[in-house]
Coordinates of C-alpha atoms in Angstrom, one line a residue:
Chain K
M181 CA 92.7 150.0 94.0
S182 CA 94.6 147.6 96.2
F183 CA 93.4 146.5 99.7
D184 CA 95.3 145.6 102.8
V185 CA 95.2 141.8 103.5
P186 CA 97.2 141.1 106.7
E187 CA 99.2 137.9 106.7
D188 CA 98.4 137.1 110.3
R189 CA 94.9 135.9 109.7
R190 CA 92.7 133.6 107.6
Y191 CA 89.8 134.6 105.3
M192 CA 86.4 133.4 104.1
E193 CA 85.2 133.8 100.5
S194 CA 82.4 135.8 102.0
H195 CA 85.0 138.4 103.2
E196 CA 85.2 137.7 106.9
W197 CA 88.6 137.4 108.5
A198 CA 89.6 135.2 111.5
L199 CA 92.5 135.9 113.8
E200 CA 93.6 133.4 116.4
T201 CA 95.0 134.9 119.6
D202 CA 95.1 133.4 123.1
D203 CA 92.8 130.5 122.2
V204 CA 90.2 132.9 121.0
V205 CA 89.3 133.6 117.4
R206 CA 88.5 137.2 116.6
V207 CA 86.3 137.9 113.6
G208 CA 85.6 140.9 111.4
I209 CA 85.2 141.8 107.8
T210 CA 88.0 142.8 105.3
E211 CA 89.0 146.2 104.0
F212 CA 87.7 145.1 100.6
A213 CA 84.3 144.2 102.0
Q214 CA 83.9 147.4 103.9
D215 CA 84.8 149.3 100.7
E216 CA 82.3 147.4 98.7
L217 CA 79.6 148.1 101.3
G218 CA 80.3 151.8 101.7
D219 CA 79.3 153.7 104.9
V220 CA 78.3 151.1 107.5
V221 CA 75.3 152.3 109.5
F222 CA 74.2 149.3 111.5
V223 CA 75.6 146.0 112.8
E224 CA 73.5 143.2 114.3
L225 CA 75.6 140.7 116.4
P226 CA 74.8 137.8 118.6
D227 CA 75.1 137.9 122.4
E228 CA 77.9 136.6 124.5
G229 CA 77.2 133.0 125.3
D230 CA 75.5 132.3 122.0
D231 CA 76.8 129.5 119.8
V232 CA 77.7 130.1 116.2
A233 CA 78.5 127.5 113.5
A234 CA 81.1 127.6 110.8
D235 CA 79.7 128.9 107.5
E236 CA 76.4 129.9 109.1
E237 CA 75.1 133.4 109.5
F238 CA 75.9 135.1 112.8
G239 CA 74.7 138.6 112.1
V240 CA 73.9 141.4 109.7
I241 CA 75.8 144.4 108.5
E242 CA 74.1 147.3 106.8
S243 CA 75.5 150.2 104.9
I244 CA 73.5 153.1 103.6
K245 CA 73.1 151.2 100.3
A246 CA 73.2 147.5 101.1
V247 CA 72.4 144.8 103.6
S248 CA 74.7 141.8 104.0
D249 CA 74.8 138.7 106.2
L250 CA 77.8 137.9 108.2
Y251 CA 79.2 134.4 108.3
A252 CA 81.1 132.6 111.1
P253 CA 84.6 131.3 110.1
V254 CA 84.6 128.8 112.9
S255 CA 82.1 127.1 115.2
G256 CA 82.0 127.8 118.9
E257 CA 80.8 130.0 121.7
V258 CA 80.7 133.8 121.4
V259 CA 82.9 135.0 124.3
G260 CA 83.3 138.6 123.1
V261 CA 81.2 141.2 121.2
N262 CA 82.5 144.5 120.1
E263 CA 79.7 146.6 121.5
A264 CA 81.4 149.8 120.4
L265 CA 80.0 149.1 116.9
F266 CA 76.4 149.6 118.1
D267 CA 77.1 153.3 118.7
S268 CA 79.9 153.7 116.2
P269 CA 79.3 151.3 113.3
E270 CA 81.6 153.4 111.1
L271 CA 84.6 151.8 113.0
V272 CA 84.1 149.0 110.5
N273 CA 85.0 151.4 107.7
D274 CA 87.7 153.2 109.6
D275 CA 89.6 150.2 110.9
P276 CA 88.2 146.9 109.6
F277 CA 91.1 144.8 110.8
G278 CA 91.4 146.6 114.2
D279 CA 88.8 148.5 116.1
G280 CA 86.1 147.4 113.7
W281 CA 86.3 143.7 114.8
M282 CA 83.0 142.1 115.6
L283 CA 83.1 138.9 117.6
E284 CA 85.4 136.7 119.6
I285 CA 84.7 133.0 119.5
D286 CA 86.0 130.2 121.7
P287 CA 86.5 127.7 118.9
A288 CA 85.0 124.2 119.3
D289 CA 87.3 122.8 116.6
E290 CA 90.5 124.7 115.8
S291 CA 91.1 122.6 112.7
E292 CA 88.3 124.6 111.0
L293 CA 90.7 127.5 110.8
A294 CA 92.8 125.5 108.4
D295 CA 89.9 125.2 106.0
L296 CA 89.8 129.0 105.5
L297 CA 91.7 130.9 102.8
S298 CA 95.3 132.1 103.4
A299 CA 96.0 135.8 102.9
D300 CA 97.5 135.0 99.4
E301 CA 94.5 133.0 98.4
Y302 CA 92.1 135.7 99.5
E303 CA 94.2 138.4 97.8
D304 CA 93.8 136.3 94.6
Q305 CA 90.0 136.2 95.1
I306 CA 89.6 140.0 95.3
A307 CA 92.2 140.8 92.6
Chain E
M120 CA 70.3 145.6 76.2
P121 CA 73.5 147.5 76.7
L122 CA 73.4 150.2 79.3
Q123 CA 73.4 153.8 78.2
T124 CA 76.3 155.8 79.5
P125 CA 76.5 159.4 80.6
P126 CA 79.0 161.5 78.6
L127 CA 81.4 161.7 81.6
R128 CA 81.4 157.9 82.4
G129 CA 85.2 157.7 81.8
L130 CA 85.9 160.9 83.8
H131 CA 83.9 159.5 86.7
A132 CA 85.6 156.1 86.5
D133 CA 89.0 157.9 86.6
R134 CA 87.9 159.7 89.7
G135 CA 87.3 156.4 91.4
A136 CA 83.5 156.3 91.2
K137 CA 81.5 153.2 91.7
F138 CA 78.6 152.6 89.3
T139 CA 75.2 151.2 89.3
E140 CA 72.5 150.4 86.8
F141 CA 69.6 152.9 87.1
G142 CA 66.8 153.2 84.6
G143 CA 68.9 151.6 81.9
W144 CA 71.9 153.8 82.5
D145 CA 75.3 153.1 84.0
M146 CA 75.5 155.9 86.6
P147 CA 77.9 156.8 89.4
V148 CA 76.4 155.7 92.7
E149 CA 79.3 156.8 94.9
F150 CA 82.5 158.8 94.5
D151 CA 84.0 158.9 98.0
S152 CA 81.4 157.9 100.5
I153 CA 77.6 158.5 100.5
R154 CA 77.8 160.0 103.9
E155 CA 80.6 162.5 102.9
E156 CA 78.8 163.4 99.7
H157 CA 75.5 163.9 101.6
E158 CA 77.1 166.1 104.2
A159 CA 78.9 168.2 101.6
V160 CA 75.5 169.0 100.0
R161 CA 74.0 169.9 103.4
S162 CA 76.9 172.0 104.6
A163 CA 78.7 173.3 101.4
A164 CA 78.0 172.0 97.9
G165 CA 78.0 169.0 95.7
I166 CA 77.7 168.3 92.0
F167 CA 75.6 165.4 90.6
D168 CA 75.7 164.0 87.1
V169 CA 72.0 163.4 86.4
S170 CA 72.4 162.8 82.6
H171 CA 70.2 159.8 82.9
M172 CA 67.1 162.1 83.3
G173 CA 65.2 162.5 80.0
E174 CA 64.7 165.7 78.0
I175 CA 61.7 166.1 75.8
H176 CA 61.3 169.2 73.8
V177 CA 57.9 170.4 72.6
T178 CA 57.1 173.4 70.5
G179 CA 54.5 174.6 67.9
P180 CA 51.2 176.4 67.9
D181 CA 49.5 173.8 70.1
A182 CA 52.4 173.1 72.4
T183 CA 50.7 174.6 75.4
T184 CA 47.5 172.7 74.8
L185 CA 49.5 169.4 74.4
M186 CA 51.6 170.0 77.6
G187 CA 48.5 171.1 79.5
R188 CA 46.5 168.0 78.6
L189 CA 49.3 165.6 79.5
T190 CA 50.4 167.1 82.8
T191 CA 48.4 167.7 85.9
N192 CA 49.7 171.2 86.7
D193 CA 48.5 174.4 85.0
V194 CA 51.1 175.0 82.2
T195 CA 49.4 178.2 81.2
A196 CA 50.7 179.7 84.4
L197 CA 54.2 179.5 83.1
D198 CA 55.8 182.6 81.7
V199 CA 59.0 182.2 79.7
G200 CA 61.7 181.1 82.2
D201 CA 59.3 179.6 84.7
S202 CA 59.1 175.9 85.6
Q203 CA 56.8 173.8 87.6
Y204 CA 56.7 170.3 89.1
A205 CA 53.9 168.2 87.7
A206 CA 52.6 164.7 87.5
I207 CA 51.8 162.8 84.3
T208 CA 48.7 160.6 85.0
D209 CA 46.7 158.0 83.1
E210 CA 42.9 158.0 82.6
D211 CA 42.4 156.6 86.1
G212 CA 44.4 159.4 87.7
V213 CA 47.3 157.0 88.4
I214 CA 50.8 158.6 88.3
V215 CA 52.7 157.5 85.2
D216 CA 55.7 159.7 86.0
D217 CA 56.6 163.0 87.7
T218 CA 58.4 165.7 85.9
V219 CA 59.6 169.3 85.9
V220 CA 58.2 171.4 83.0
Y221 CA 60.3 174.4 81.8
R222 CA 58.8 177.1 79.6
L223 CA 61.6 177.9 77.1
P224 CA 61.9 181.1 75.2
D225 CA 59.5 181.1 72.2
E226 CA 60.8 179.5 69.1
D227 CA 59.6 181.1 65.8
D228 CA 57.0 182.9 67.8
R229 CA 55.7 179.6 69.1
P230 CA 55.7 178.5 72.7
A231 CA 58.4 176.0 73.6
Y232 CA 58.7 173.6 76.5
L233 CA 61.3 171.3 77.9
F234 CA 60.3 168.6 80.4
V235 CA 62.3 166.1 82.2
P236 CA 60.9 162.6 82.6
N237 CA 62.6 160.1 84.8
A238 CA 65.5 157.8 83.7
G239 CA 64.3 155.2 81.3
N240 CA 61.0 156.8 80.7
D241 CA 62.0 159.1 77.9
E242 CA 61.1 156.8 75.0
A243 CA 57.7 155.9 76.4
T244 CA 56.9 159.5 77.3
H245 CA 57.9 160.6 73.8
E246 CA 55.6 158.0 72.3
R247 CA 52.8 159.0 74.7
W248 CA 53.1 162.7 73.6
L249 CA 53.2 161.8 69.9
S250 CA 50.2 159.4 70.2
Y251 CA 48.0 161.9 72.0
R252 CA 49.1 164.7 69.7
N253 CA 48.0 162.6 66.7
E254 CA 44.8 161.5 68.4
W255 CA 43.8 165.1 69.2
G256 CA 45.1 166.5 65.9
L257 CA 47.3 169.1 67.5
E258 CA 50.1 170.9 65.8
A259 CA 53.2 170.5 67.8
T260 CA 56.6 168.9 67.3
V261 CA 57.8 166.6 70.1
D262 CA 61.5 165.6 70.1
N263 CA 63.2 163.3 72.5
R264 CA 66.5 165.0 73.1
T265 CA 67.8 162.8 75.9
D266 CA 70.8 161.8 73.9
E267 CA 71.7 165.4 73.1
Y268 CA 72.0 166.7 76.6
A269 CA 73.9 166.0 79.8
M270 CA 72.3 167.3 83.0
F271 CA 74.1 168.3 86.1
A272 CA 72.8 169.5 89.5
V273 CA 75.0 171.8 91.8
Q274 CA 73.3 171.8 95.2
G275 CA 73.9 173.1 98.6
P276 CA 74.3 176.4 100.5
D277 CA 77.5 177.2 98.6
A278 CA 76.0 176.5 95.2
T279 CA 75.1 180.1 94.6
G280 CA 78.7 181.3 94.9
L281 CA 80.0 178.5 92.7
V282 CA 77.5 179.2 90.0
S283 CA 78.1 182.9 90.2
D284 CA 81.8 182.2 89.6
A285 CA 81.3 179.9 86.7
A286 CA 78.6 181.8 84.9
E287 CA 78.9 184.9 82.7
G288 CA 76.5 187.5 83.9
S289 CA 74.3 186.9 86.8
V290 CA 72.1 183.9 87.1
T291 CA 72.0 183.9 90.9
D292 CA 69.2 186.4 90.7
L293 CA 67.0 183.5 89.5
S294 CA 64.2 182.7 92.0
R295 CA 63.3 179.1 92.9
F296 CA 61.9 177.4 89.8
E297 CA 63.1 180.1 87.5
A298 CA 65.4 179.3 84.6
R299 CA 67.1 180.9 81.6
Y300 CA 69.8 180.3 79.1
A301 CA 73.2 181.3 80.6
T302 CA 76.8 180.9 79.6
V303 CA 78.6 178.6 82.0
A304 CA 82.3 178.1 81.5
G305 CA 81.8 179.4 78.0
V306 CA 79.0 177.0 77.2
E307 CA 75.4 178.0 76.8
C308 CA 73.3 175.9 79.2
W309 CA 69.7 175.9 80.2
T310 CA 70.2 177.0 83.8
A311 CA 67.4 176.5 86.4
R312 CA 67.2 177.1 90.1
T313 CA 65.8 173.7 90.7
G314 CA 67.0 170.5 92.3
Y315 CA 66.0 167.4 94.2
T316 CA 68.0 167.5 97.4
G317 CA 66.0 169.9 99.6
E318 CA 68.9 172.5 99.3
D319 CA 69.2 175.6 97.2
G320 CA 70.9 174.9 94.0
F321 CA 70.9 174.9 90.2
E322 CA 70.4 172.4 87.4
F323 CA 72.1 172.7 84.0
V324 CA 71.0 171.1 80.8
V325 CA 74.2 171.0 78.8
P326 CA 75.0 170.1 75.2
W327 CA 76.4 166.5 75.4
N328 CA 79.8 167.4 73.8
D329 CA 80.4 170.2 76.3
A330 CA 79.7 168.1 79.3
E331 CA 83.2 167.9 80.6
T332 CA 83.8 171.7 80.3
V333 CA 80.8 172.5 82.4
W334 CA 81.3 169.7 84.9
S335 CA 84.9 170.8 85.5
A336 CA 83.9 174.4 86.1
F337 CA 82.6 173.5 89.6
D338 CA 85.1 172.8 92.2
C339 CA 83.0 170.9 94.7
Q340 CA 82.3 167.4 96.0
P341 CA 81.2 165.1 93.2
C342 CA 78.1 163.1 94.3
G343 CA 76.6 159.9 93.1
L344 CA 73.0 158.5 93.1
G345 CA 73.5 157.1 96.6
A346 CA 73.7 160.5 98.2
R347 CA 71.0 161.8 95.9
D348 CA 68.8 159.1 97.3
T349 CA 69.5 159.9 101.0
L350 CA 69.1 163.6 100.3
R351 CA 65.8 163.3 98.5
I352 CA 64.3 160.9 101.2
E353 CA 65.2 163.5 103.9
A354 CA 63.4 166.1 101.8
G355 CA 60.4 163.8 101.3
Y356 CA 60.7 163.7 97.5
L357 CA 59.3 160.8 95.5
L358 CA 61.4 158.3 93.5
A359 CA 59.6 156.9 90.5
G360 CA 59.4 153.2 90.4
Q361 CA 59.7 153.1 94.2
D362 CA 57.4 155.6 95.8
F363 CA 55.0 155.2 92.9
D364 CA 54.9 152.7 90.0
R365 CA 52.0 152.5 87.6
E366 CA 52.3 148.7 87.5
S367 CA 53.4 147.6 90.9
N368 CA 52.3 150.4 93.1
P369 CA 49.6 152.5 91.3
R370 CA 49.0 155.8 93.2
T371 CA 47.2 159.0 92.6
P372 CA 48.9 162.3 93.3
Y373 CA 46.6 162.8 96.3
E374 CA 47.8 159.5 97.8
A375 CA 51.5 160.3 97.0
G376 CA 51.3 163.7 98.7
I377 CA 51.7 165.7 95.5
G378 CA 48.1 166.8 95.2
F379 CA 49.4 170.4 94.9
T380 CA 50.4 169.6 91.4
V381 CA 46.8 168.8 90.4
K382 CA 44.9 171.7 88.9
L383 CA 41.4 170.4 88.5
D384 CA 40.3 173.6 86.7
T385 CA 42.4 172.5 83.7
E386 CA 41.7 169.7 81.2
F387 CA 44.1 166.8 81.3
V388 CA 44.2 163.0 81.0
G389 CA 43.1 161.7 84.4
R390 CA 41.3 164.9 85.5
D391 CA 37.8 163.4 86.0
A392 CA 39.2 160.4 87.9
L393 CA 41.2 162.7 90.2
E394 CA 38.2 165.0 90.7
R395 CA 36.3 161.9 92.1
V396 CA 39.3 161.0 94.2
K397 CA 39.4 164.5 95.7
E398 CA 35.7 164.5 96.4
E399 CA 35.7 161.0 98.0
G400 CA 39.0 161.3 99.8
V401 CA 41.8 158.8 99.7
E402 CA 42.0 155.6 101.7
E403 CA 45.7 155.5 101.9
K404 CA 48.4 158.1 102.1
L405 CA 52.2 158.3 101.9
V406 CA 53.6 159.0 105.3
G407 CA 57.1 159.6 106.6
F408 CA 58.2 157.7 109.7
R409 CA 61.2 157.5 111.9
L410 CA 62.3 154.1 113.4
I411 CA 62.6 154.3 117.1
D412 CA 64.2 150.9 117.5
R413 CA 67.6 150.1 115.9
G414 CA 67.6 149.0 112.3
V415 CA 67.3 150.4 108.8
P416 CA 63.9 150.4 106.9
R417 CA 64.2 149.4 103.3
H418 CA 62.0 149.4 100.2
G419 CA 59.6 146.4 100.4
Y420 CA 59.6 145.9 104.2
D421 CA 56.1 145.4 105.7
I422 CA 54.6 148.2 107.8
T423 CA 52.2 146.8 110.5
N424 CA 50.0 148.4 113.2
T425 CA 50.9 147.8 116.8
E426 CA 48.9 144.6 116.8
G427 CA 51.0 143.2 114.0
R428 CA 48.5 143.4 111.2
V429 CA 50.2 144.4 107.9
I430 CA 48.9 147.8 106.8
G431 CA 51.4 148.9 104.3
T432 CA 54.9 148.6 102.7
V433 CA 58.0 150.7 103.0
T434 CA 58.5 152.5 99.6
S435 CA 61.8 154.3 100.6
G436 CA 64.0 154.1 103.6
T437 CA 67.5 154.9 104.8
M438 CA 69.7 155.8 107.7
S439 CA 69.4 159.5 107.5
P440 CA 73.0 161.0 107.6
T441 CA 71.6 164.4 108.7
L442 CA 69.4 163.2 111.5
G443 CA 71.4 160.1 112.5
S444 CA 68.2 158.1 112.6
P445 CA 66.6 155.6 110.4
I446 CA 63.8 157.2 108.3
G447 CA 61.4 156.0 105.6
M448 CA 58.2 156.5 103.7
G449 CA 55.3 154.2 102.9
Y450 CA 51.6 154.1 102.2
V451 CA 49.3 153.4 105.1
P452 CA 45.5 153.8 105.7
V453 CA 44.6 157.4 106.5
E454 CA 43.7 156.4 110.1
Y455 CA 47.4 155.7 110.7
A456 CA 48.7 158.8 108.9
E457 CA 48.6 161.3 111.7
P458 CA 52.1 162.5 112.8
G459 CA 52.8 160.9 116.2
T460 CA 51.0 157.6 115.4
T461 CA 53.0 154.5 116.4
L462 CA 53.6 151.9 113.7
R463 CA 55.8 148.9 113.3
V464 CA 58.2 148.1 110.5
V465 CA 59.3 144.5 110.0
V466 CA 63.0 144.5 109.5
R467 CA 64.2 141.0 108.5
G468 CA 61.5 139.3 110.6
Q469 CA 61.8 141.6 113.6
S470 CA 59.1 144.1 114.4
K471 CA 60.6 147.5 115.0
K472 CA 58.8 150.5 116.6
A473 CA 58.3 153.5 114.3
R474 CA 56.6 156.9 114.6
V475 CA 54.8 158.8 111.9
E476 CA 56.5 162.1 111.2
T477 CA 55.7 165.1 109.0
I478 CA 57.6 165.1 105.8
P479 CA 60.0 166.7 104.8
F480 CA 62.1 165.3 107.6
I481 CA 64.4 168.3 107.3
E482 CA 64.0 172.0 106.5
T483 CA 64.0 172.5 102.8
V484 CA 64.2 175.5 100.5

């Protein structure tokens, strides 16, 4: 089975993606990750205004069968939270790169993005 | 040790199933989505490969005595084609396993039984039966036939129609817990109106080599152990090794809510201990609860009272696909067991409000 890995974003080994738009970094998990987890039933996210640190846990995602920590791709302040996931966590399964996004971070250091995997590198990891 | 594989391992893999180790077996955990599979069973039908379950065959002049002394239920109540749920207990009345005992047609004018221990327990159970048989000098043969049979469960409101189409002659006249040999897709199978999902349905004990023929006769949603788990939790059914475990969580049938399987007017290993437990009453009981706060209760999480004192542990928990709420089970002191009692479940360090509910959580057959 092959999974979509959009070229327009960067990836973590722990399967989060980061997409930079308008000085904000949007964060979610990959199609591969949501498929591994199965039906997502619960997402715990930080509040707007909280600070997150690169490579540190920022939340938790639970499927029927598993619990996983979520890791921040970059450091910075949380400026957006996808609250739709609280009532409809299945959006992560349905549209992991779109409506299933989780956080928007105002990055403290944009160079951290360069440390992440490219789409090709991530594709190799999940191959 | 290499994992044992069900006969249809390859077929399931081709169908895109994901696998998990369970009781020493490599079993499909999910075919499409646990939620989809769960909903199919509640609203239509699903088929499960449960070939990891054991099959022990017992026959001979003393077969009834042997079965009766090693299971808590009254095996003499079984006519040919009947089955019953029972516990297997040790001398202390602690559950070693739970099982379904089927009374097969007599063999050479001797009573014959088939019973189904949990995955990975077949060898130990076989040895237990042989050891007690020898100790008591009973005349019975005990065969572990786990490797000879596949086992499938077709469950859900549409199961009757599917089975009716696949079987020669009528088997849908079987009552709950009745069984007989029936020809399904040309294969003779032990066919029972039993299951572990809370729905109406049938289970088939199928010769290993004919597994694919029988499996393919049912055009319905294939389901993995993931959906089996969410379905059985909603139905309040126990999972061996989780809701009871002789070593890590020793429980009597009375604590586990299956006291109805204990017939104290029969003689069996553990009877005297269980008679004392029944007279004295239990200190702890398995309860069902629903989480009021957001979160998912999982096996091993602490249960506390409203003051934060740990009073128990979650044995099973999930997000219920049918109810759309987080539900679970666990043992608590009897003073906290009344439905409506407020408890707390500690979910990754956070105390979440929960309320004791009557199990089963859903209506079952």
